[in-house]
XYZ file of C-alpha atoms in Angstrom:
92
model
C -0.034 -0.164 -0.399
C 1.574 3.356 -0.908
C 0.992 5.686 1.861
C 1.699 9.656 1.421
C 2.670 11.542 4.628
C 1.731 15.232 3.663
C 4.716 17.618 3.328
C 7.053 14.442 3.514
C 6.501 12.174 0.514
C 5.364 8.183 0.055
C 6.036 4.970 1.401
C 5.582 1.724 0.526
C 3.949 -0.203 3.647
C 3.678 -3.947 3.640
C 0.311 -5.296 3.978
C 1.014 -6.959 7.103
C 0.612 -3.484 9.019
C -2.448 -2.825 7.494
C -4.517 -3.604 10.738
C -2.099 -2.258 12.862
C -2.293 1.313 11.050
C -6.277 0.914 11.183
C -6.111 0.288 14.634
C -4.015 3.397 15.063
C -6.476 5.464 12.798
C -9.631 4.025 15.107
C -7.658 5.304 18.097
C -7.224 8.776 16.620
C -11.232 8.710 15.361
C -11.805 8.067 19.550
C -8.850 11.069 20.669
C -10.209 13.530 17.908
C -13.762 13.149 19.331
C -13.065 13.688 22.608
C -10.668 16.824 21.653
C -7.951 15.300 23.598
C -4.915 17.356 22.287
C -2.580 15.871 24.566
C -3.261 11.875 23.256
C -3.710 13.332 19.729
C -0.060 14.405 19.373
C 1.292 10.834 20.732
C -1.105 9.062 18.843
C -0.557 10.734 15.692
C 3.309 10.252 15.974
C 2.511 6.574 16.681
C 0.686 6.608 13.490
C 3.184 8.438 11.227
C 6.031 6.399 13.168
C 4.734 2.990 11.913
C 4.519 4.310 8.445
C 8.166 5.586 8.822
C 9.585 2.450 10.288
C 7.623 -0.127 8.459
C 7.426 1.627 5.089
C 9.872 1.666 2.420
C 10.136 5.475 0.984
C 9.171 5.902 -2.927
C 11.869 7.385 -4.795
C 10.893 11.153 -5.191
C 11.266 10.857 -9.090
C 9.139 7.690 -9.191
C 5.200 8.995 -9.731
C 3.068 6.749 -7.797
C -0.687 7.228 -6.839
C -1.035 7.244 -3.013
C -3.667 4.964 -1.575
C -3.782 6.504 1.491
C -2.892 10.250 2.802
C -2.136 10.823 6.180
C -1.924 14.548 7.566
C 1.377 16.406 7.735
C 3.051 16.051 11.637
C 2.030 19.379 12.244
C -1.567 19.075 12.035
C -3.691 20.643 14.840
C -6.672 18.757 16.285
C -8.975 21.492 14.942
C -7.628 20.329 11.599
C -8.002 16.732 12.250
C -11.257 16.866 13.253
C -12.372 17.396 9.872
C -10.279 14.331 8.734
C -10.583 11.763 11.581
C -14.274 11.317 11.691
C -16.422 8.244 10.940
C -14.411 5.251 10.128
C -11.309 7.332 9.861
C -8.660 7.545 7.163
C -7.825 3.696 6.458
C -10.523 1.900 4.947
C -11.553 -1.300 6.969
């Protein structure tokens, strides 16, 4: 799965990590709904770190469509309220 982190680039994330990513996404939906600023930052970092640590960076000169777009690391809780609703970002 090709995952884009806004302002950073794309990563090729093996399918074995999709369930983990979905679980973190669901956690983020709950944190955003609760407007928990402190938890939001740490859960978002956990999501982005999973992609960074287990994904392989896609070369900048390679044009590949993203399957999933994650927010930039410095997104605010207010901005995230528009993204992390319902099922969140990760289908499934």
